[in-house]
Amino acid sequence: MNNKLHKTAFLKALKEHDLSVYFHRNDHYILIKGGDSSRIVSVQLICSLGVEERLHDSHNGNVTSGIGRFKFTIPKWTDKINFYIFGFTNSENKSEFVCVPDEILRSRFQKLKRISDSGKTEMTLWLFSDRKVYDCTNISIEGEWYYLSKGVNGRMMDSTEWDYSEYLNNWTELIQQF
């Protein structure tokens, strides 16, 4: 799926949630709810780059339902973005969106020391059939086995800074900002 299709799916999702674009430049959008421009939310849509399964998918037999590979910039605090919205394709060729508040993403990336001085960073998300989403950027085969093997109490990545499951199609939290 290309960027144009992700953007179309993004605009459709906005409409379904009574949100509309007040202004946009490139992939930065100012959103309003119900035509009321007195309250705005700033989002950055980041579409997945091409994914090569042999490079970006599991090397340990874990079956993914979708992979998103993203390169983006986290701007300085003065250039406030309220939400980052990562668009990628699932195995059914439908767009999935991970909608993460700025303060959450920034905090996780700072903790993991993944923001360069210029703000540039990257992330690879894996979506599983149980609707769990994990940041698997540069995960090794041993790390994959240890953190992603599903045991009796779930996966080791559950409820860590690598777990983005609660942000999968997280339109409700975005709407609450209005």
PDB file of C-alpha atoms in Angstrom:
ATOM      1  CA  MET A   1       0.000   0.000   0.000  1.00  0.00           C
ATOM      2  CA  ASN A   2       1.435   3.379  -0.883  1.00  0.00           C
ATOM      3  CA  ASN A   3       1.310   6.727   0.916  1.00  0.00           C
ATOM      4  CA  LYS A   4      -1.670   7.938  -1.111  1.00  0.00           C
ATOM      5  CA  LEU A   5      -3.768   4.968   0.004  1.00  0.00           C
ATOM      6  CA  HIS A   6      -2.720   5.454   3.649  1.00  0.00           C
ATOM      7  CA  LYS A   7      -3.644   9.136   3.427  1.00  0.00           C
ATOM      8  CA  THR A   8      -7.021   8.252   1.911  1.00  0.00           C
ATOM      9  CA  ALA A   9      -7.658   5.728   4.717  1.00  0.00           C
ATOM     10  CA  PHE A  10      -6.504   8.324   7.269  1.00  0.00           C
ATOM     11  CA  LEU A  11      -8.938  10.945   5.935  1.00  0.00           C
ATOM     12  CA  LYS A  12     -11.733   8.344   5.937  1.00  0.00           C
ATOM     13  CA  ALA A  13     -10.979   7.463   9.587  1.00  0.00           C
ATOM     14  CA  LEU A  14     -11.073  11.154  10.506  1.00  0.00           C
ATOM     15  CA  LYS A  15     -14.465  11.561   8.857  1.00  0.00           C
ATOM     16  CA  GLU A  16     -15.818   8.480  10.687  1.00  0.00           C
ATOM     17  CA  HIS A  17     -14.877  10.162  13.979  1.00  0.00           C
ATOM     18  CA  ASP A  18     -16.366  13.575  13.081  1.00  0.00           C
ATOM     19  CA  LEU A  19     -12.910  15.073  12.643  1.00  0.00           C
ATOM     20  CA  SER A  20     -11.831  17.178   9.725  1.00  0.00           C
ATOM     21  CA  VAL A  21      -8.670  18.789   8.424  1.00  0.00           C
ATOM     22  CA  TYR A  22      -8.519  22.500   9.136  1.00  0.00           C
ATOM     23  CA  PHE A  23      -5.066  22.899   7.595  1.00  0.00           C
ATOM     24  CA  HIS A  24      -2.302  20.627   6.390  1.00  0.00           C
ATOM     25  CA  ARG A  25       1.167  20.892   4.957  1.00  0.00           C
ATOM     26  CA  ASN A  26       2.955  17.780   3.821  1.00  0.00           C
ATOM     27  CA  ASP A  27       2.164  15.191   6.515  1.00  0.00           C
ATOM     28  CA  HIS A  28       1.385  17.650   9.307  1.00  0.00           C
ATOM     29  CA  TYR A  29      -2.346  18.131   9.910  1.00  0.00           C
ATOM     30  CA  ILE A  30      -4.333  20.524  12.078  1.00  0.00           C
ATOM     31  CA  LEU A  31      -7.597  18.802  12.986  1.00  0.00           C
ATOM     32  CA  ILE A  32     -10.903  20.172  14.215  1.00  0.00           C
ATOM     33  CA  LYS A  33     -13.982  18.378  15.517  1.00  0.00           C
ATOM     34  CA  GLY A  34     -17.450  18.982  14.155  1.00  0.00           C
ATOM     35  CA  GLY A  35     -16.466  22.123  12.273  1.00  0.00           C
ATOM     36  CA  ASP A  36     -15.473  23.960  15.488  1.00  0.00           C
ATOM     37  CA  SER A  37     -12.120  25.638  14.843  1.00  0.00           C
ATOM     38  CA  SER A  38     -11.829  27.063  18.378  1.00  0.00           C
ATOM     39  CA  ARG A  39     -10.025  23.862  19.499  1.00  0.00           C
ATOM     40  CA  ILE A  40      -7.415  22.180  17.364  1.00  0.00           C
ATOM     41  CA  VAL A  41      -5.207  19.108  17.564  1.00  0.00           C
ATOM     42  CA  SER A  42      -1.959  18.847  15.645  1.00  0.00           C
ATOM     43  CA  VAL A  43      -1.006  15.446  14.217  1.00  0.00           C
ATOM     44  CA  GLN A  44       1.761  14.117  12.044  1.00  0.00           C
ATOM     45  CA  LEU A  45       0.887  11.254   9.717  1.00  0.00           C
ATOM     46  CA  ILE A  46       3.878   9.005   9.141  1.00  0.00           C
ATOM     47  CA  CYS A  47       3.360   6.394   6.440  1.00  0.00           C
ATOM     48  CA  SER A  48       5.332   3.184   6.421  1.00  0.00           C
ATOM     49  CA  LEU A  49       8.291   2.861   4.141  1.00  0.00           C
ATOM     50  CA  GLY A  50       8.619  -0.231   2.007  1.00  0.00           C
ATOM     51  CA  VAL A  51       8.976  -3.439   3.957  1.00  0.00           C
ATOM     52  CA  GLU A  52      11.062  -6.398   2.853  1.00  0.00           C
ATOM     53  CA  GLU A  53       9.847  -9.403   4.804  1.00  0.00           C
ATOM     54  CA  ARG A  54      13.222 -11.134   4.746  1.00  0.00           C
ATOM     55  CA  LEU A  55      14.774  -8.072   6.444  1.00  0.00           C
ATOM     56  CA  HIS A  56      12.002  -6.672   8.632  1.00  0.00           C
ATOM     57  CA  ASP A  57       9.828  -9.665   9.579  1.00  0.00           C
ATOM     58  CA  SER A  58      10.356 -12.314  12.220  1.00  0.00           C
ATOM     59  CA  HIS A  59      13.423 -14.536  11.911  1.00  0.00           C
ATOM     60  CA  ASN A  60      12.138 -16.770  14.664  1.00  0.00           C
ATOM     61  CA  GLY A  61       8.841 -18.109  13.356  1.00  0.00           C
ATOM     62  CA  ASN A  62       6.560 -15.460  14.885  1.00  0.00           C
ATOM     63  CA  VAL A  63       3.706 -14.772  12.469  1.00  0.00           C
ATOM     64  CA  THR A  64       2.973 -11.078  11.998  1.00  0.00           C
ATOM     65  CA  SER A  65      -0.254  -9.604  10.640  1.00  0.00           C
ATOM     66  CA  GLY A  66       1.433  -6.391   9.557  1.00  0.00           C
ATOM     67  CA  ILE A  67       4.734  -4.550   9.615  1.00  0.00           C
ATOM     68  CA  GLY A  68       5.348  -0.827   9.550  1.00  0.00           C
ATOM     69  CA  ARG A  69       8.781   0.719   9.068  1.00  0.00           C
ATOM     70  CA  PHE A  70       9.062   4.430   9.798  1.00  0.00           C
ATOM     71  CA  LYS A  71      11.731   7.127   9.587  1.00  0.00           C
ATOM     72  CA  PHE A  72      10.702  10.479  10.997  1.00  0.00           C
ATOM     73  CA  THR A  73      11.751  13.499  13.008  1.00  0.00           C
ATOM     74  CA  ILE A  74      10.594  14.336  16.498  1.00  0.00           C
ATOM     75  CA  PRO A  75      10.645  18.144  16.448  1.00  0.00           C
ATOM     76  CA  LYS A  76      11.834  20.455  19.202  1.00  0.00           C
ATOM     77  CA  TRP A  77       9.277  21.239  21.918  1.00  0.00           C
ATOM     78  CA  THR A  78       8.448  24.571  20.249  1.00  0.00           C
ATOM     79  CA  ASP A  79       7.082  22.745  17.191  1.00  0.00           C
ATOM     80  CA  LYS A  80       4.342  20.988  19.134  1.00  0.00           C
ATOM     81  CA  ILE A  81       2.666  17.940  17.651  1.00  0.00           C
ATOM     82  CA  ASN A  82      -0.077  16.438  19.793  1.00  0.00           C
ATOM     83  CA  PHE A  83      -0.161  12.984  18.166  1.00  0.00           C
ATOM     84  CA  TYR A  84       1.982  10.897  15.852  1.00  0.00           C
ATOM     85  CA  ILE A  85      -0.091   8.658  13.627  1.00  0.00           C
ATOM     86  CA  PHE A  86       1.787   5.742  12.077  1.00  0.00           C
ATOM     87  CA  GLY A  87       0.033   4.222   9.061  1.00  0.00           C
ATOM     88  CA  PHE A  88       0.869   0.766   7.778  1.00  0.00           C
ATOM     89  CA  THR A  89      -0.809  -2.179   6.089  1.00  0.00           C
ATOM     90  CA  ASN A  90      -2.056  -5.354   7.706  1.00  0.00           C
ATOM     91  CA  SER A  91      -2.082  -8.795   6.081  1.00  0.00           C
ATOM     92  CA  GLU A  92      -5.586  -8.122   4.730  1.00  0.00           C
ATOM     93  CA  ASN A  93      -4.244  -5.084   2.825  1.00  0.00           C
ATOM     94  CA  LYS A  94      -6.081  -2.623   5.069  1.00  0.00           C
ATOM     95  CA  SER A  95      -4.550   0.405   6.742  1.00  0.00           C
ATOM     96  CA  GLU A  96      -3.837   0.239  10.451  1.00  0.00           C
ATOM     97  CA  PHE A  97      -2.997   3.333  12.480  1.00  0.00           C
ATOM     98  CA  VAL A  98      -1.028   3.601  15.690  1.00  0.00           C
ATOM     99  CA  CYS A  99      -2.007   6.957  17.256  1.00  0.00           C
ATOM    100  CA  VAL A 100       0.504   7.894  19.955  1.00  0.00           C
ATOM    101  CA  PRO A 101       0.469  11.102  22.020  1.00  0.00           C
ATOM    102  CA  ASP A 102       3.612  13.190  21.654  1.00  0.00           C
ATOM    103  CA  GLU A 103       4.579  13.039  25.318  1.00  0.00           C
ATOM    104  CA  ILE A 104       4.382   9.215  25.338  1.00  0.00           C
ATOM    105  CA  LEU A 105       6.434   8.737  22.180  1.00  0.00           C
ATOM    106  CA  ARG A 106       8.988  11.368  23.177  1.00  0.00           C
ATOM    107  CA  SER A 107       9.359   9.882  26.675  1.00  0.00           C
ATOM    108  CA  ARG A 108       9.826   6.329  25.365  1.00  0.00           C
ATOM    109  CA  PHE A 109      12.336   7.370  22.736  1.00  0.00           C
ATOM    110  CA  GLN A 110      14.323   9.471  25.207  1.00  0.00           C
ATOM    111  CA  LYS A 111      14.385   6.579  27.673  1.00  0.00           C
ATOM    112  CA  LEU A 112      15.666   4.273  24.925  1.00  0.00           C
ATOM    113  CA  LYS A 113      18.127   6.952  23.691  1.00  0.00           C
ATOM    114  CA  ARG A 114      16.684   6.739  20.171  1.00  0.00           C
ATOM    115  CA  ILE A 115      16.510  10.421  19.221  1.00  0.00           C
ATOM    116  CA  SER A 116      19.514  11.931  17.468  1.00  0.00           C
ATOM    117  CA  ASP A 117      20.557  15.554  18.055  1.00  0.00           C
ATOM    118  CA  SER A 118      18.685  16.492  14.876  1.00  0.00           C
ATOM    119  CA  GLY A 119      15.544  14.720  16.171  1.00  0.00           C
ATOM    120  CA  LYS A 120      15.711  12.013  13.502  1.00  0.00           C
ATOM    121  CA  THR A 121      14.711   8.525  14.520  1.00  0.00           C
ATOM    122  CA  GLU A 122      13.135   5.352  13.211  1.00  0.00           C
ATOM    123  CA  MET A 123      10.809   2.619  14.358  1.00  0.00           C
ATOM    124  CA  THR A 124       9.605  -0.761  13.103  1.00  0.00           C
ATOM    125  CA  LEU A 125       6.221  -1.921  14.383  1.00  0.00           C
ATOM    126  CA  TRP A 126       4.974  -5.495  14.255  1.00  0.00           C
ATOM    127  CA  LEU A 127       1.248  -6.210  14.452  1.00  0.00           C
ATOM    128  CA  PHE A 128       0.206  -9.666  15.614  1.00  0.00           C
ATOM    129  CA  SER A 129      -3.092 -11.491  15.023  1.00  0.00           C
ATOM    130  CA  ASP A 130      -4.093 -10.905  18.667  1.00  0.00           C
ATOM    131  CA  ARG A 131      -4.029  -7.114  17.885  1.00  0.00           C
ATOM    132  CA  LYS A 132      -0.827  -6.561  19.840  1.00  0.00           C
ATOM    133  CA  VAL A 133       1.670  -4.052  18.420  1.00  0.00           C
ATOM    134  CA  TYR A 134       5.325  -3.938  19.425  1.00  0.00           C
ATOM    135  CA  ASP A 135       8.289  -1.770  18.529  1.00  0.00           C
ATOM    136  CA  CYS A 136      10.698  -4.329  17.094  1.00  0.00           C
ATOM    137  CA  THR A 137      13.315  -1.932  15.777  1.00  0.00           C
ATOM    138  CA  ASN A 138      16.618  -3.806  15.400  1.00  0.00           C
ATOM    139  CA  ILE A 139      15.415  -6.764  17.460  1.00  0.00           C
ATOM    140  CA  SER A 140      17.814  -9.698  17.374  1.00  0.00           C
ATOM    141  CA  ILE A 141      16.709 -13.294  16.901  1.00  0.00           C
ATOM    142  CA  GLU A 142      17.527 -13.943  20.570  1.00  0.00           C
ATOM    143  CA  GLY A 143      15.640 -10.832  21.688  1.00  0.00           C
ATOM    144  CA  GLU A 144      12.694 -11.850  19.555  1.00  0.00           C
ATOM    145  CA  TRP A 145      12.646 -15.301  21.112  1.00  0.00           C
ATOM    146  CA  TYR A 146      12.959 -13.917  24.651  1.00  0.00           C
ATOM    147  CA  TYR A 147      10.590 -10.922  24.456  1.00  0.00           C
ATOM    148  CA  LEU A 148       8.009 -12.031  21.889  1.00  0.00           C
ATOM    149  CA  SER A 149       7.446 -15.688  22.734  1.00  0.00           C
ATOM    150  CA  LYS A 150       3.928 -15.881  24.091  1.00  0.00           C
ATOM    151  CA  GLY A 151       3.839 -17.662  27.416  1.00  0.00           C
ATOM    152  CA  VAL A 152       1.109 -18.306  29.952  1.00  0.00           C
ATOM    153  CA  ASN A 153       1.148 -14.685  31.161  1.00  0.00           C
ATOM    154  CA  GLY A 154       1.617 -13.120  27.722  1.00  0.00           C
ATOM    155  CA  ARG A 155       4.787 -11.782  26.158  1.00  0.00           C
ATOM    156  CA  MET A 156       7.730 -10.201  27.978  1.00  0.00           C
ATOM    157  CA  MET A 157       7.180  -7.043  25.864  1.00  0.00           C
ATOM    158  CA  ASP A 158       3.660  -6.595  27.234  1.00  0.00           C
ATOM    159  CA  SER A 159       3.284  -3.354  29.213  1.00  0.00           C
ATOM    160  CA  THR A 160       6.815  -2.156  28.417  1.00  0.00           C
ATOM    161  CA  GLU A 161       8.008   0.857  26.448  1.00  0.00           C
ATOM    162  CA  TRP A 162       8.035  -1.396  23.355  1.00  0.00           C
ATOM    163  CA  ASP A 163       4.314  -2.200  23.635  1.00  0.00           C
ATOM    164  CA  TYR A 164       2.143   0.076  21.451  1.00  0.00           C
ATOM    165  CA  SER A 165      -0.965  -2.135  21.539  1.00  0.00           C
ATOM    166  CA  GLU A 166      -3.111   0.389  23.405  1.00  0.00           C
ATOM    167  CA  TYR A 167      -2.430   2.938  20.657  1.00  0.00           C
ATOM    168  CA  LEU A 168      -3.657   0.761  17.790  1.00  0.00           C
ATOM    169  CA  ASN A 169      -6.440   2.764  16.115  1.00  0.00           C
ATOM    170  CA  ASN A 170      -6.478   4.965  19.224  1.00  0.00           C
ATOM    171  CA  TRP A 171      -8.935   7.545  17.865  1.00  0.00           C
ATOM    172  CA  THR A 172     -10.745   7.849  21.211  1.00  0.00           C
ATOM    173  CA  GLU A 173      -7.765   9.424  23.018  1.00  0.00           C
ATOM    174  CA  LEU A 174      -7.219  11.787  20.095  1.00  0.00           C
ATOM    175  CA  ILE A 175     -10.886  12.870  20.166  1.00  0.00           C
ATOM    176  CA  GLN A 176     -10.680  13.524  23.913  1.00  0.00           C
ATOM    177  CA  GLN A 177      -8.170  16.305  23.171  1.00  0.00           C
ATOM    178  CA  PHE A 178     -10.992  18.496  21.801  1.00  0.00           C
TER     179      PHE A 178
END
